[in-house]
GROMACS .gro file of C-alpha atoms in nm:
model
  237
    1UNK     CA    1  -4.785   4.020   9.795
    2UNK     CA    2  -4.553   4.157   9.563
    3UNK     CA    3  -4.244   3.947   9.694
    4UNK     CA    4  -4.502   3.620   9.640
    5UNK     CA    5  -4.563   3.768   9.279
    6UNK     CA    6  -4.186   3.806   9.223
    7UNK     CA    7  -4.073   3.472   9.357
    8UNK     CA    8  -4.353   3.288   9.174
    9UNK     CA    9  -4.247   3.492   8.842
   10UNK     CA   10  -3.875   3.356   8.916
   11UNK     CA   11  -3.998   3.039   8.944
   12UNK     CA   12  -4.167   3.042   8.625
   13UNK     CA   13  -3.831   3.208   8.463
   14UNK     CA   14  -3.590   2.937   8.604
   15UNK     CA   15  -3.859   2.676   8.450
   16UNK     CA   16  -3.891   2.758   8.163
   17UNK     CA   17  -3.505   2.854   8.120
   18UNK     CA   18  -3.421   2.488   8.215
   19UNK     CA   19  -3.662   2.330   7.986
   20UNK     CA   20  -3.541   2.537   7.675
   21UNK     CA   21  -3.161   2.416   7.816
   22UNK     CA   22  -3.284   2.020   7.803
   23UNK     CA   23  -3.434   2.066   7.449
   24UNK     CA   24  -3.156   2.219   7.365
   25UNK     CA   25  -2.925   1.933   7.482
   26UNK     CA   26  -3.132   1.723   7.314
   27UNK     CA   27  -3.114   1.888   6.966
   28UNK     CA   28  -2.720   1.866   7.017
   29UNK     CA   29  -2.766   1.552   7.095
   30UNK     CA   30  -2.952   1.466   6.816
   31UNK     CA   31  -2.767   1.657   6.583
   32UNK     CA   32  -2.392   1.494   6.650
   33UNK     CA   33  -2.543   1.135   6.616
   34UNK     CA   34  -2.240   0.921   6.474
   35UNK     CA   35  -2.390   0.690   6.189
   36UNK     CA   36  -2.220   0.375   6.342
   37UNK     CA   37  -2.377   0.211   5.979
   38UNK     CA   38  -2.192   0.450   5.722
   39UNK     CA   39  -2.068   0.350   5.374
   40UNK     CA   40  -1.816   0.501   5.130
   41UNK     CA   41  -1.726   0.483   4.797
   42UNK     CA   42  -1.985   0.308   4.653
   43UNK     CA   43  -2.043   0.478   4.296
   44UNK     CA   44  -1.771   0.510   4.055
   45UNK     CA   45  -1.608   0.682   3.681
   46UNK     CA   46  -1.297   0.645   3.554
   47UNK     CA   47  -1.144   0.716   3.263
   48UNK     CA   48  -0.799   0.597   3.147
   49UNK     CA   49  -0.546   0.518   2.898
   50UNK     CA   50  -0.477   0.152   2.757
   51UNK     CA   51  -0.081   0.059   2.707
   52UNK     CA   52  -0.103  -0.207   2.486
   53UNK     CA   53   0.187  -0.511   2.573
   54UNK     CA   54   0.319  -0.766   2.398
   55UNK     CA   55   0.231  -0.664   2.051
   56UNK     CA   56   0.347  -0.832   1.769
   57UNK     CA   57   0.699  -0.735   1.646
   58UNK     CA   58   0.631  -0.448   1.407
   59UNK     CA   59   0.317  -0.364   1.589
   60UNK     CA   60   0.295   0.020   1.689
   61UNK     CA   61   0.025   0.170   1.909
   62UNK     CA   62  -0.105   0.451   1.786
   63UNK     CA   63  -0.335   0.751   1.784
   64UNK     CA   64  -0.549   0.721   2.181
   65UNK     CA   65  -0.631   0.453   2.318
   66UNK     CA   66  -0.887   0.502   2.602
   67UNK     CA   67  -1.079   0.340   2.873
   68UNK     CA   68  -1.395   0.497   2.982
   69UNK     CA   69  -1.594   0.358   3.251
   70UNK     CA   70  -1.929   0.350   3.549
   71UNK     CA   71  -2.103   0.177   3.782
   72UNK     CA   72  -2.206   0.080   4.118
   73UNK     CA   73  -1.999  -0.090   4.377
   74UNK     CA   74  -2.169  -0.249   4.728
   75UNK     CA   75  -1.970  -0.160   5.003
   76UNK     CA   76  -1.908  -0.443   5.232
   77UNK     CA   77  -1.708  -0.343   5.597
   78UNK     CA   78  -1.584  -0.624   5.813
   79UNK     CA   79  -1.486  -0.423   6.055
   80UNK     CA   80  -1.586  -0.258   6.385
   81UNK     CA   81  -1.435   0.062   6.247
   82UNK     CA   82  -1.557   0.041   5.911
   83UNK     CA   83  -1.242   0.082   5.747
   84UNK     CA   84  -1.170  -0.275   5.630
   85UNK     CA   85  -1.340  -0.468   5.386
   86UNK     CA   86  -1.493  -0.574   5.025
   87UNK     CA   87  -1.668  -0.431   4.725
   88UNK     CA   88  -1.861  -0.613   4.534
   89UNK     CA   89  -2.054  -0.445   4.192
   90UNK     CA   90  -2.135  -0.390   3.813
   91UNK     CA   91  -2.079  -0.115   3.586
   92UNK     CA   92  -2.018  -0.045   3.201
   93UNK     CA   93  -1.691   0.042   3.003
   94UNK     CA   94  -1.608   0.098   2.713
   95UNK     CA   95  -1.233   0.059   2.540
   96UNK     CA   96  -1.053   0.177   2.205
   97UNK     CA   97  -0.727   0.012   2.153
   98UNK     CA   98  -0.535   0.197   1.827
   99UNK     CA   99  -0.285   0.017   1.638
  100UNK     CA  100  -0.111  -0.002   1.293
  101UNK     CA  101  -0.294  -0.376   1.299
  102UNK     CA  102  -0.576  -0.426   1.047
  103UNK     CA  103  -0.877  -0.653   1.036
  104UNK     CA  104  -1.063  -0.781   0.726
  105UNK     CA  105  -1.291  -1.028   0.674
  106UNK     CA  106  -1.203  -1.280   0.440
  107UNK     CA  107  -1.500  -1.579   0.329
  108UNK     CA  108  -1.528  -1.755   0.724
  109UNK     CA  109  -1.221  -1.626   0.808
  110UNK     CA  110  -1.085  -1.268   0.959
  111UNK     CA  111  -0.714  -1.177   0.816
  112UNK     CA  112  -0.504  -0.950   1.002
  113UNK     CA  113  -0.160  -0.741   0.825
  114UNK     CA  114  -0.017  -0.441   0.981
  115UNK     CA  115  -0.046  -0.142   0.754
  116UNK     CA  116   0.149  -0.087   0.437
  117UNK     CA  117   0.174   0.284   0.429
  118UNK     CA  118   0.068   0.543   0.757
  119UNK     CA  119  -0.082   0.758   0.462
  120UNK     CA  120  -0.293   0.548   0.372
  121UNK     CA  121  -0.426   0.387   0.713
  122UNK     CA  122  -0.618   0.698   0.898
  123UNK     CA  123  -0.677   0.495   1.227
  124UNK     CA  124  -0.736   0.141   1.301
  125UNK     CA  125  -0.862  -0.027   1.647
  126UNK     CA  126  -1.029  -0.280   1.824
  127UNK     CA  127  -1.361  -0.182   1.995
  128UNK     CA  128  -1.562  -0.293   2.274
  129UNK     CA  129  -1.816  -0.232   2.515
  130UNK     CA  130  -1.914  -0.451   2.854
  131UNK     CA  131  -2.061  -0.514   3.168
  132UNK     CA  132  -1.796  -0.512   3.410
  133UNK     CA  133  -1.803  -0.692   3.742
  134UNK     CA  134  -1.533  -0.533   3.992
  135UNK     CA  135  -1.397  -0.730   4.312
  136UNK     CA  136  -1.208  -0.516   4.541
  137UNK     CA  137  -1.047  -0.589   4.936
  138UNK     CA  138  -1.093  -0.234   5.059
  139UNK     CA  139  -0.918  -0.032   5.311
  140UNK     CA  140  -0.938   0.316   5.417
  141UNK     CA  141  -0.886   0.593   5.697
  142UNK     CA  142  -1.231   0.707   5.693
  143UNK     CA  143  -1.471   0.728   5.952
  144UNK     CA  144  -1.805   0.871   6.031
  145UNK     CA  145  -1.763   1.232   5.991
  146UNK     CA  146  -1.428   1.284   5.770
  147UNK     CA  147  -1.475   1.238   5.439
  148UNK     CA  148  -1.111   1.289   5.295
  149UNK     CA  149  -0.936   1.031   5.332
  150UNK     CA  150  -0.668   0.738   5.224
  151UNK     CA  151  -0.774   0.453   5.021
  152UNK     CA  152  -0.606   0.130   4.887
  153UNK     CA  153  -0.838  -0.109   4.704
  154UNK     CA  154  -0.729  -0.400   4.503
  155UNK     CA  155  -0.888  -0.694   4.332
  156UNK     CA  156  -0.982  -0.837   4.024
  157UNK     CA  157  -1.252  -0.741   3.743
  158UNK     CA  158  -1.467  -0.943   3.517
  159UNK     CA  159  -1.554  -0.753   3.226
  160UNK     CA  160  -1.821  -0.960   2.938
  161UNK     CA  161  -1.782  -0.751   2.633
  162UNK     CA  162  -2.156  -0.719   2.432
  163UNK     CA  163  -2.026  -0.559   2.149
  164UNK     CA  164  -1.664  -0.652   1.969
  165UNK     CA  165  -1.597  -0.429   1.648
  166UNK     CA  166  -1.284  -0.426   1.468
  167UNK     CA  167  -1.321  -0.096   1.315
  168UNK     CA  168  -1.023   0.042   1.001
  169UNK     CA  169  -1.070   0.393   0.812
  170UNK     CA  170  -0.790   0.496   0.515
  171UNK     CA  171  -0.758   0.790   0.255
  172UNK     CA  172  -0.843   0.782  -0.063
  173UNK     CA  173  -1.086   0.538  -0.267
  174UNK     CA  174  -1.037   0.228   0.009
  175UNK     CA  175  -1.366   0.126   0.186
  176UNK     CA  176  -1.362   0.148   0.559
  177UNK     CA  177  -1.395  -0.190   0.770
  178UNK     CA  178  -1.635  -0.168   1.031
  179UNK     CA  179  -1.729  -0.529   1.180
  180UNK     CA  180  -1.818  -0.751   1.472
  181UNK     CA  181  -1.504  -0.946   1.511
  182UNK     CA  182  -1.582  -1.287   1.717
  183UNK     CA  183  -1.237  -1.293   1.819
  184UNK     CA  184  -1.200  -1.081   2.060
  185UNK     CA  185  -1.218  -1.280   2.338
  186UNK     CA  186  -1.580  -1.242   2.485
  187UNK     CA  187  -1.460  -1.229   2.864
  188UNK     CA  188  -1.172  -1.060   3.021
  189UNK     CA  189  -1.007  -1.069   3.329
  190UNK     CA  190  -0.750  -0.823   3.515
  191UNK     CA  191  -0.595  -0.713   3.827
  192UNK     CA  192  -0.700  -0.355   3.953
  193UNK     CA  193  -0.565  -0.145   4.204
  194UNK     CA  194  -0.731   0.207   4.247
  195UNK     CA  195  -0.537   0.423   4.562
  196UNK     CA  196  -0.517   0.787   4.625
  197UNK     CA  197  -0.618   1.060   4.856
  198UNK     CA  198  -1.020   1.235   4.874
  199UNK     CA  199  -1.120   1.321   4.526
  200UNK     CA  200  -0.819   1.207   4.297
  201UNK     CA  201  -0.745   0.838   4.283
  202UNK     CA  202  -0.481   0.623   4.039
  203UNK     CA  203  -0.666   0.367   3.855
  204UNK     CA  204  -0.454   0.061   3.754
  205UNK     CA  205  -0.565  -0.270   3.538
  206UNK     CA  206  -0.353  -0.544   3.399
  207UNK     CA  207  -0.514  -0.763   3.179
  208UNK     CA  208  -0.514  -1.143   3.236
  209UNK     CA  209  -0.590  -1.265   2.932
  210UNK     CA  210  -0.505  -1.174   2.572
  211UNK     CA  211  -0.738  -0.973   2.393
  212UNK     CA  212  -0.773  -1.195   2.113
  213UNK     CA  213  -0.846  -1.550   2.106
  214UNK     CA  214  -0.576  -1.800   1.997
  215UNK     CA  215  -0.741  -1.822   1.663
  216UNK     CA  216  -0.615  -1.439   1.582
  217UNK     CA  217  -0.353  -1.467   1.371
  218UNK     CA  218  -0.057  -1.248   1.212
  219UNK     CA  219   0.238  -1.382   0.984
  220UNK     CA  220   0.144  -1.744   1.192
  221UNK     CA  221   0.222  -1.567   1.510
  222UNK     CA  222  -0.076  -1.534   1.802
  223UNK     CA  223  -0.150  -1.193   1.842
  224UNK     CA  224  -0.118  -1.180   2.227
  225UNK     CA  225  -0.211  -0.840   2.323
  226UNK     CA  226  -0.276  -0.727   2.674
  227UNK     CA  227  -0.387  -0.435   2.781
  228UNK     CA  228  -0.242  -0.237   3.040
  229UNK     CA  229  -0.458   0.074   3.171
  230UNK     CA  230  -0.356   0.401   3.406
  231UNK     CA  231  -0.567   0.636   3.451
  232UNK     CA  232  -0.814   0.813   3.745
  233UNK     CA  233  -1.116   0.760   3.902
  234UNK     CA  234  -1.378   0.905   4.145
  235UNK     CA  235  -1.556   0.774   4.412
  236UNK     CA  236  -1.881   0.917   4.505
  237UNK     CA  237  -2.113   0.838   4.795
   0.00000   0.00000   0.00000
């Protein structure tokens, strides 16, 4: 009787001991499921610093001019890997581009000199803020479970600027100009190229297009400024 008692209390034992081992299986199991669907990198900031080219002889870049910028960017893989592919998104940014160049409003008309005297100029800049519209051809080392990682992405970004100030404070008695200036050009365009390693990234934009329209003169000459812009930015998500 008692050997009947201890086999059938073995039995019990071994059944119970096997069950727990298949539910535990199946938590593993359940637990190291790959997302075969996973996407990366598809919230952005950046902020950087604007270089501005081809200024007009006698033009000087001063005090700093910055690039601040957000948004959201739809990650698109083509391949079976997930490391190959598009982005596709919109964002906001805002830029300050210093100079010695000042604007002024004159009757219909906007009249631009560079600065007589640096004493008498405090700062002077062109001002703008945008929806921007980033294209990118993505690729990566990622995969499902490693989140540091190589990235190149290049492309091209759309930017239409809301607001366009041309914005001039001096010393002394001189009134400050603070206005909406119509020639900035309302749309710009520019090559990006944003590569690094896990957190820190090098964010690179070369303007297109000139700033200004062609109907922004200085001493008869078209002011043909174009920005260029290094800085970082961070991927999240």
């Amino acid at each position: 009787m008692q050997k009947r008692n201890g086999i059938l209390l073995f039995m019990v034992c071994s059944s119970l001991l096997v069950t727990n081992l298949i539910h535990g299986q199946d938590s593993i199991a359940v637990s190291t499921t790959i997302d075969a669907k996973y996407l990366e990198d598809q919230f952005y900031a950046g902020i950087a610093y604007n270089f501005l080219t081809d200024l007009p002889e006698d033009g000087i870049q001063r005090n700093l001019s910055y690039n601040i910028g957000f948004g959201f960017i739809r990650d698109i893989p083509m391949n079976r890997s997930r490391n190959f592919g598009f982005g596709l998104g919109v964002g906001y940014a805002t830029n300050s581009y210093y100079s010695n160049i000042i604007a002024e409003e004159s009757l219909n008309d906007i009249v631009y000199q560079f600065s007589v005297s640096s004493d008498v100029l405090r700062r002077s800049k062109f001002e703008t803020h945008g929806i921007t519209f980033p294209f990118e051809i993505r690729w990566r080392t990622s995969n499902a479970v490693d989140y540091n990682f190589w990235r190149i992405y290049t492309g091209i970004k759309a930017e239409y600027l809301f607001s366009r100030r041309s914005i001039s404070r001096f010393e002394g008695d001189r009134d400050d100009l603070n206005f909406s200036n119509n020639d900035i050009s309302e749309w710009q365009y520019g090559l990006t190229l944003n590569f690094g390693y896990n957190t820190w990234n090098i964010h690179l934009y070369y303007s297109l297009n000139p700033l200004l329209e062609n109907s922004a003169l200085l001493n008869g000459e078209r002011i043909r400024i174009r920005p260029l812009r290094v800085g970082v930015i961070f991927y999240i998500l």
